[in-house]
XYZ file of N, CA and C in Angstrom:
531
model
N 6.697 16.411 -17.125
C 6.896 16.332 -15.692
C 5.556 16.256 -14.951
N 4.578 17.042 -15.425
C 3.274 17.028 -14.776
C 2.639 15.643 -14.867
N 2.834 14.963 -16.011
C 2.280 13.618 -16.168
C 2.904 12.650 -15.180
N 4.187 12.799 -14.935
C 4.865 11.920 -13.976
C 4.322 12.160 -12.578
N 4.164 13.418 -12.209
C 3.635 13.751 -10.878
C 2.221 13.203 -10.727
N 1.400 13.373 -11.763
C 0.031 12.872 -11.709
C 0.017 11.347 -11.607
N 0.834 10.698 -12.408
C 0.880 9.228 -12.379
C 1.283 8.732 -11.002
N 2.293 9.342 -10.427
C 2.747 8.929 -9.102
C 1.693 9.229 -8.052
N 1.022 10.374 -8.170
C -0.041 10.712 -7.213
C -1.181 9.708 -7.301
N -1.558 9.324 -8.518
C -2.623 8.348 -8.677
C -2.226 6.994 -8.134
N -0.966 6.642 -8.290
C -0.503 5.358 -7.780
C -0.530 5.321 -6.262
N -0.423 6.471 -5.640
C -0.431 6.524 -4.178
C -1.827 6.505 -3.593
N -2.852 6.521 -4.456
C -4.226 6.516 -3.971
C -4.521 5.196 -3.269
N -5.389 5.231 -2.263
C -5.710 4.000 -1.537
C -6.263 2.936 -2.465
N -5.729 1.740 -2.372
C -6.180 0.640 -3.206
C -6.797 -0.472 -2.390
N -6.761 -0.361 -1.096
C -7.356 -1.390 -0.258
C -7.848 -0.745 1.033
N -8.741 -1.400 1.741
C -9.253 -0.827 2.981
C -8.145 -0.497 3.974
N -7.076 -1.268 3.957
C -6.007 -0.989 4.911
C -5.266 0.295 4.577
N -5.457 0.806 3.357
C -4.788 2.030 2.953
C -5.774 3.192 2.833
N -7.053 2.939 2.998
C -8.075 3.946 2.749
C -8.252 4.881 3.930
N -8.941 5.977 3.662
C -9.227 6.932 4.732
C -10.327 6.386 5.627
N -10.476 7.002 6.786
C -11.508 6.594 7.732
C -12.882 6.761 7.081
N -13.889 5.968 7.511
C -15.220 6.068 6.916
C -15.736 7.504 6.852
N -15.554 8.264 7.897
C -15.906 9.679 7.880
C -14.633 10.420 8.249
N -13.880 10.828 7.238
C -12.562 11.386 7.478
C -12.575 12.715 8.228
N -13.726 13.326 8.420
C -13.787 14.586 9.160
C -13.825 14.347 10.671
N -14.385 13.217 11.063
C -14.417 12.867 12.472
C -13.859 11.472 12.617
N -13.275 11.216 13.748
C -12.673 9.917 13.962
C -13.590 9.052 14.820
N -13.788 7.817 14.365
C -14.610 6.890 15.130
C -13.884 6.425 16.381
N -12.590 6.299 16.283
C -11.769 5.862 17.404
C -10.418 6.558 17.282
N -10.218 7.604 18.056
C -8.953 8.332 17.939
C -7.755 7.449 18.266
N -6.628 7.795 17.689
C -5.414 7.022 17.946
C -5.016 7.122 19.405
N -4.270 6.140 19.849
C -3.807 6.128 21.235
C -2.752 7.207 21.469
N -2.049 7.615 20.420
C -1.019 8.663 20.464
C 0.063 8.364 21.503
N 0.569 7.180 21.426
C 1.604 6.741 22.369
C 2.959 7.195 21.833
N 3.600 8.079 22.584
C 4.884 8.644 22.160
C 6.075 7.800 22.613
N 5.934 7.094 23.732
C 7.041 6.304 24.276
C 7.359 5.133 23.350
N 8.632 4.781 23.237
C 8.982 3.612 22.422
C 8.274 2.367 22.947
N 7.983 1.416 22.066
C 7.267 0.221 22.516
C 8.144 -0.659 23.398
N 7.506 -1.326 24.332
C 8.206 -2.331 25.128
C 8.506 -3.504 24.201
N 9.332 -4.423 24.641
C 9.626 -5.610 23.832
C 8.343 -6.392 23.562
N 7.474 -6.473 24.585
C 6.211 -7.198 24.411
C 5.338 -6.522 23.362
N 5.257 -5.193 23.413
C 4.423 -4.490 22.445
C 5.038 -4.582 21.047
N 6.349 -4.499 20.946
C 6.992 -4.628 19.645
C 6.716 -6.009 19.043
N 6.703 -7.024 19.881
C 6.357 -8.371 19.404
C 4.905 -8.406 18.906
N 3.994 -7.716 19.615
C 2.596 -7.639 19.187
C 2.487 -6.882 17.859
N 3.218 -5.792 17.740
C 3.206 -5.005 16.505
C 3.666 -5.866 15.335
N 4.739 -6.596 15.542
C 5.275 -7.444 14.469
C 4.317 -8.591 14.139
N 3.671 -9.133 15.147
C 2.684 -10.197 14.914
C 1.502 -9.635 14.125
N 1.030 -8.456 14.517
C -0.077 -7.803 13.813
C 0.300 -7.571 12.348
N 1.495 -7.048 12.114
C 1.951 -6.782 10.749
C 1.972 -8.067 9.926
N 2.345 -9.147 10.549
C 2.392 -10.434 9.875
C 0.994 -10.946 9.562
N 0.111 -10.903 10.547
C -1.242 -11.441 10.399
C -2.034 -10.697 9.319
N -1.884 -9.380 9.247
C -2.690 -8.616 8.281
C -2.016 -8.474 6.924
N -0.801 -8.986 6.769
C -0.142 -8.976 5.470
C 0.801 -7.821 5.217
N 0.911 -6.907 6.161
C 1.828 -5.777 5.984
C 3.261 -6.281 5.885
N 3.631 -7.199 6.749
C 5.015 -7.671 6.793
C 5.428 -8.343 5.488
N 4.541 -9.134 4.905
C 4.917 -9.798 3.646
C 5.114 -8.781 2.533
N 4.309 -7.714 2.524
C 4.502 -6.664 1.514
C 5.812 -5.927 1.750
N 6.158 -5.711 3.015
C 7.434 -5.054 3.322
C 8.609 -5.967 2.988
N 8.480 -7.243 3.310
C 9.569 -8.182 3.029
C 9.844 -8.302 1.538
N 8.792 -8.285 0.741
C 8.953 -8.488 -0.707
C 9.123 -7.191 -1.487
N 8.651 -6.090 -0.931
C 8.653 -4.832 -1.677
C 7.585 -4.807 -2.754
N 6.639 -5.741 -2.699
C 5.624 -5.879 -3.747
C 4.758 -4.633 -3.913
N 4.630 -3.822 -2.876
C 3.813 -2.620 -2.970
C 4.389 -1.614 -3.961
N 5.640 -1.780 -4.351
C 6.279 -0.872 -5.303
C 6.064 -1.285 -6.757
N 5.587 -2.495 -6.978
C 5.465 -3.015 -8.342
C 4.624 -2.131 -9.241
N 3.641 -1.440 -8.688
C 2.773 -0.595 -9.516
C 3.571 0.471 -10.258
N 4.707 0.882 -9.709
C 5.524 1.899 -10.371
C 6.209 1.363 -11.632
N 6.319 0.065 -11.754
C 6.962 -0.533 -12.927
C 6.101 -0.403 -14.177
N 4.837 -0.058 -14.008
C 3.906 -0.008 -15.126
C 3.504 1.415 -15.497
N 4.297 2.386 -15.082
C 4.027 3.783 -15.395
C 5.029 4.234 -16.453
N 4.606 4.282 -17.714
C 5.541 4.627 -18.784
C 6.172 6.014 -18.592
N 5.428 6.931 -17.971
C 5.936 8.291 -17.781
C 7.180 8.347 -16.897
N 7.467 7.274 -16.203
C 8.664 7.256 -15.365
C 9.925 6.966 -16.170
N 9.766 6.601 -17.439
C 10.902 6.438 -18.335
C 11.637 5.119 -18.247
N 10.955 4.065 -17.858
C 11.611 2.766 -17.711
C 12.287 2.295 -18.990
N 11.690 2.580 -20.119
C 12.199 2.003 -21.361
C 12.933 3.019 -22.230
N 13.248 4.157 -21.681
C 14.027 5.138 -22.432
C 15.454 4.643 -22.584
N 16.060 4.934 -23.715
C 17.437 4.532 -23.935
C 17.564 3.146 -24.520
N 16.459 2.512 -24.849
C 16.523 1.213 -25.515
C 16.399 0.041 -24.568
N 16.147 -1.083 -25.164
C 15.909 -2.314 -24.408
C 17.150 -2.825 -23.703
N 18.311 -2.426 -24.160
C 19.545 -2.944 -23.554
C 19.666 -2.563 -22.085
N 19.034 -1.449 -21.712
C 19.105 -1.030 -20.311
C 18.589 -2.102 -19.364
N 17.596 -2.833 -19.792
C 16.981 -3.836 -18.909
C 17.157 -5.238 -19.451
N 17.998 -5.389 -20.475
C 18.201 -6.697 -21.094
C 16.860 -7.287 -21.498
N 16.055 -6.432 -22.143
C 14.690 -6.805 -22.505
C 14.667 -7.483 -23.859
N 15.084 -8.697 -23.940
C 15.053 -9.403 -25.214
C 13.665 -9.949 -25.509
N 12.778 -9.878 -24.520
C 11.417 -10.368 -24.737
C 10.445 -9.557 -23.895
N 9.166 -9.815 -24.087
C 8.124 -9.085 -23.370
C 8.238 -9.271 -21.863
N 8.529 -10.495 -21.441
C 8.647 -10.776 -20.015
C 9.755 -9.932 -19.386
N 10.872 -9.825 -20.065
C 11.970 -8.998 -19.555
C 11.582 -7.539 -19.444
N 10.742 -7.086 -20.372
C 10.268 -5.707 -20.321
C 9.393 -5.434 -19.119
N 8.732 -6.463 -18.624
C 7.881 -6.314 -17.445
C 8.655 -6.549 -16.155
N 9.527 -7.542 -16.167
C 10.218 -7.904 -14.927
C 11.414 -7.010 -14.629
N 12.025 -6.439 -15.669
C 13.201 -5.590 -15.448
C 12.942 -4.450 -14.477
N 11.915 -3.633 -14.711
C 11.618 -2.550 -13.783
C 11.266 -3.036 -12.374
N 10.538 -4.146 -12.296
C 10.177 -4.690 -10.977
C 11.437 -5.122 -10.228
N 12.321 -5.809 -10.918
C 13.575 -6.247 -10.289
C 14.409 -5.059 -9.840
N 14.444 -4.009 -10.661
C 15.214 -2.813 -10.298
C 14.615 -2.144 -9.062
N 13.298 -2.029 -9.021
C 12.635 -1.434 -7.859
C 12.955 -2.224 -6.591
N 12.830 -3.531 -6.673
C 13.052 -4.364 -5.489
C 14.512 -4.349 -5.052
N 15.435 -4.277 -6.008
C 16.855 -4.225 -5.651
C 17.187 -2.929 -4.913
N 16.681 -1.816 -5.411
C 16.937 -0.532 -4.750
C 16.184 -0.458 -3.426
N 14.997 -1.051 -3.388
C 14.180 -1.051 -2.170
C 14.928 -1.614 -0.971
N 15.787 -2.595 -1.180
C 16.476 -3.242 -0.064
C 17.173 -2.247 0.858
N 17.741 -1.181 0.312
C 18.412 -0.213 1.184
C 17.404 0.660 1.944
N 16.178 0.758 1.433
C 15.134 1.552 2.096
C 14.238 0.705 3.004
N 14.315 -0.602 2.888
C 13.436 -1.494 3.622
C 13.434 -1.247 5.129
N 14.594 -1.078 5.785
C 14.568 -0.819 7.228
C 13.806 0.456 7.604
N 13.826 1.444 6.719
C 13.088 2.689 6.980
C 11.594 2.418 6.957
N 11.138 1.665 5.972
C 9.717 1.293 5.904
C 9.321 0.492 7.142
N 10.149 -0.485 7.509
C 9.868 -1.323 8.677
C 9.705 -0.450 9.922
N 10.638 0.432 10.127
C 10.619 1.312 11.292
C 9.398 2.230 11.292
N 9.082 2.787 10.137
C 7.919 3.691 10.051
C 6.627 2.970 10.428
N 6.452 1.776 9.899
C 5.245 1.015 10.239
C 5.213 0.691 11.730
N 6.329 0.210 12.251
C 6.364 -0.145 13.673
C 6.111 1.077 14.552
N 6.711 2.200 14.213
C 6.501 3.414 15.006
C 5.054 3.880 14.943
N 4.469 3.837 13.745
C 3.087 4.303 13.647
C 2.136 3.370 14.380
N 2.327 2.073 14.225
C 1.455 1.138 14.940
C 1.593 1.303 16.447
N 2.793 1.583 16.938
C 2.990 1.849 18.359
C 2.221 3.105 18.775
N 2.275 4.129 17.948
C 1.611 5.404 18.239
C 0.093 5.250 18.167
N -0.372 4.457 17.224
C -1.799 4.353 16.928
C -2.576 3.464 17.900
N -1.997 2.318 18.278
C -2.756 1.302 19.011
C -2.130 0.955 20.355
N -3.000 0.623 21.303
C -2.539 0.131 22.595
C -2.218 -1.359 22.466
N -1.558 -1.903 23.474
C -1.266 -3.344 23.470
C -2.561 -4.147 23.445
N -3.550 -3.703 24.221
C -4.818 -4.424 24.267
C -5.503 -4.414 22.899
N -5.489 -3.271 22.215
C -6.089 -3.202 20.884
C -5.357 -4.140 19.917
N -4.039 -4.147 19.979
C -3.269 -5.037 19.110
C -3.632 -6.492 19.375
N -3.738 -6.864 20.643
C -4.108 -8.245 20.982
C -5.473 -8.608 20.386
N -6.445 -7.701 20.538
C -7.791 -7.964 20.028
C -7.798 -8.074 18.503
N -7.064 -7.179 17.837
C -7.022 -7.224 16.377
C -6.313 -8.479 15.886
N -5.239 -8.853 16.547
C -4.531 -10.076 16.171
C -5.453 -11.276 16.328
N -6.182 -11.323 17.435
C -7.110 -12.437 17.661
C -8.149 -12.491 16.542
N -8.677 -11.332 16.149
C -9.676 -11.310 15.077
C -9.059 -11.725 13.743
N -7.979 -11.077 13.346
C -7.403 -11.348 12.032
C -6.769 -12.731 11.939
N -6.465 -13.319 13.081
C -5.925 -14.675 13.102
C -7.045 -15.723 13.109
N -8.296 -15.271 13.321
C -9.434 -16.195 13.319
C -9.844 -16.495 11.879
N -10.686 -17.499 11.701
C -11.139 -17.841 10.351
C -11.944 -16.691 9.736
N -12.745 -16.007 10.542
C -13.525 -14.873 10.037
C -12.590 -13.720 9.644
N -11.591 -13.443 10.451
C -10.631 -12.390 10.137
C -9.843 -12.698 8.875
N -9.427 -13.958 8.740
C -8.695 -14.362 7.530
C -9.590 -14.247 6.305
N -10.866 -14.634 6.467
C -11.807 -14.499 5.360
C -11.982 -13.028 5.004
N -12.088 -12.166 6.011
C -12.216 -10.729 5.754
C -11.035 -10.221 4.932
N -9.821 -10.549 5.351
C -8.635 -10.082 4.632
C -8.601 -10.628 3.206
N -8.869 -11.917 3.051
C -8.847 -12.537 1.738
C -9.989 -12.007 0.878
N -11.177 -11.898 1.463
C -12.338 -11.393 0.724
C -12.179 -9.940 0.318
N -11.567 -9.151 1.166
C -11.336 -7.745 0.846
C -10.368 -7.620 -0.320
N -9.320 -8.434 -0.315
C -8.365 -8.414 -1.421
C -9.064 -8.772 -2.729
N -9.875 -9.838 -2.698
C -10.588 -10.257 -3.900
C -11.560 -9.180 -4.366
N -12.278 -8.587 -3.407
C -13.244 -7.549 -3.746
C -12.533 -6.384 -4.448
N -11.431 -5.927 -3.895
C -10.697 -4.813 -4.502
C -10.190 -5.191 -5.890
N -9.711 -6.419 -6.056
C -9.203 -6.858 -7.362
C -10.334 -6.930 -8.386
N -11.442 -7.555 -8.018
C -12.550 -7.685 -8.956
C -13.164 -6.329 -9.290
N -13.405 -5.528 -8.293
C -14.007 -4.216 -8.547
C -13.061 -3.353 -9.364
N -11.766 -3.415 -9.043
C -10.789 -2.653 -9.828
C -10.825 -3.031 -11.290
N -10.929 -4.332 -11.565
C -10.997 -4.807 -12.945
C -12.341 -4.456 -13.579
N -13.421 -4.734 -12.871
C -14.758 -4.501 -13.417
C -15.068 -3.030 -13.641
N -14.447 -2.153 -12.863
C -14.747 -0.728 -12.959
C -13.707 0.061 -13.754
N -12.732 -0.627 -14.332
C -11.648 0.060 -15.041
C -12.181 0.973 -16.155
N -13.061 0.461 -17.007
C -13.610 1.275 -18.093
C -14.463 2.411 -17.552
N -15.225 2.133 -16.513
C -16.057 3.174 -15.904
C -15.180 4.284 -15.352
N -14.099 3.916 -14.661
C -13.203 4.942 -14.120
C -12.539 5.739 -15.223
N -12.144 5.081 -16.294
C -11.542 5.814 -17.416
C -12.538 6.813 -17.989
N -13.798 6.392 -18.152
C -14.829 7.292 -18.658
C -15.069 8.437 -17.681
N -15.131 8.117 -16.401
C -15.343 9.133 -15.372
C -14.234 10.180 -15.407
N -12.975 9.706 -15.447
C -11.834 10.629 -15.449
C -11.841 11.466 -16.723
N -12.107 10.846 -17.872
C -12.154 11.600 -19.132
C -13.234 12.668 -19.079
N -14.401 12.323 -18.535
C -15.485 13.287 -18.412
C -15.110 14.418 -17.451
N -14.453 14.080 -16.363
C -14.035 15.113 -15.400
C -13.001 16.046 -16.015
N -12.045 15.487 -16.781
C -11.042 16.320 -17.449
C -11.724 17.251 -18.439
N -12.670 16.713 -19.214
C -13.405 17.549 -20.178
C -14.180 18.637 -19.458
N -14.830 18.291 -18.380
C -15.590 19.269 -17.595
C -14.668 20.359 -17.046
N -13.515 19.953 -16.581
C -12.539 20.897 -16.031
C -12.059 21.874 -17.105
N -11.777 21.350 -18.289
C -11.283 22.192 -19.390
C -12.363 23.125 -19.937
N -13.627 22.761 -19.769
C -14.697 23.584 -20.324
C -15.185 24.651 -19.340
N -14.568 24.774 -18.203
C -14.992 25.803 -17.228
C -14.588 27.168 -17.684
């Protein structure tokens, strides 16, 4: 059970700048707008446009952010034999869990949509949303989003062995205290 909790906790770690903590998490560079009132139709349209421009909406529409859970053996995807997922081949063994996650996700999708919209309403003013949309919709903003994705992918791959060594060393250090 502890391995499952750890695996899930690690999967929830920030994997991209859009999910990461503030540069100095003890102080805020720009405090949230803290808007409690529901968004106007105009602001909701801005929120949805922002979500689309920065890629949040496509991840919500596809449920792709859940795919990482399909690769955690501790969750028991393959217990009970291959028949559970009709895994007659390697591809089925990989796609079965992803398909199951996405199928179940559909009933939770409106909750995710609402949470994002509510938080973006609380966090940003209409003017801030307009400015961010203008930036992320520009060629420089698109390059930033695309370049950030590539950077995270390459660094994640290039640093995989280093992170494994780091974690192993930290576990050993922890056990030797």
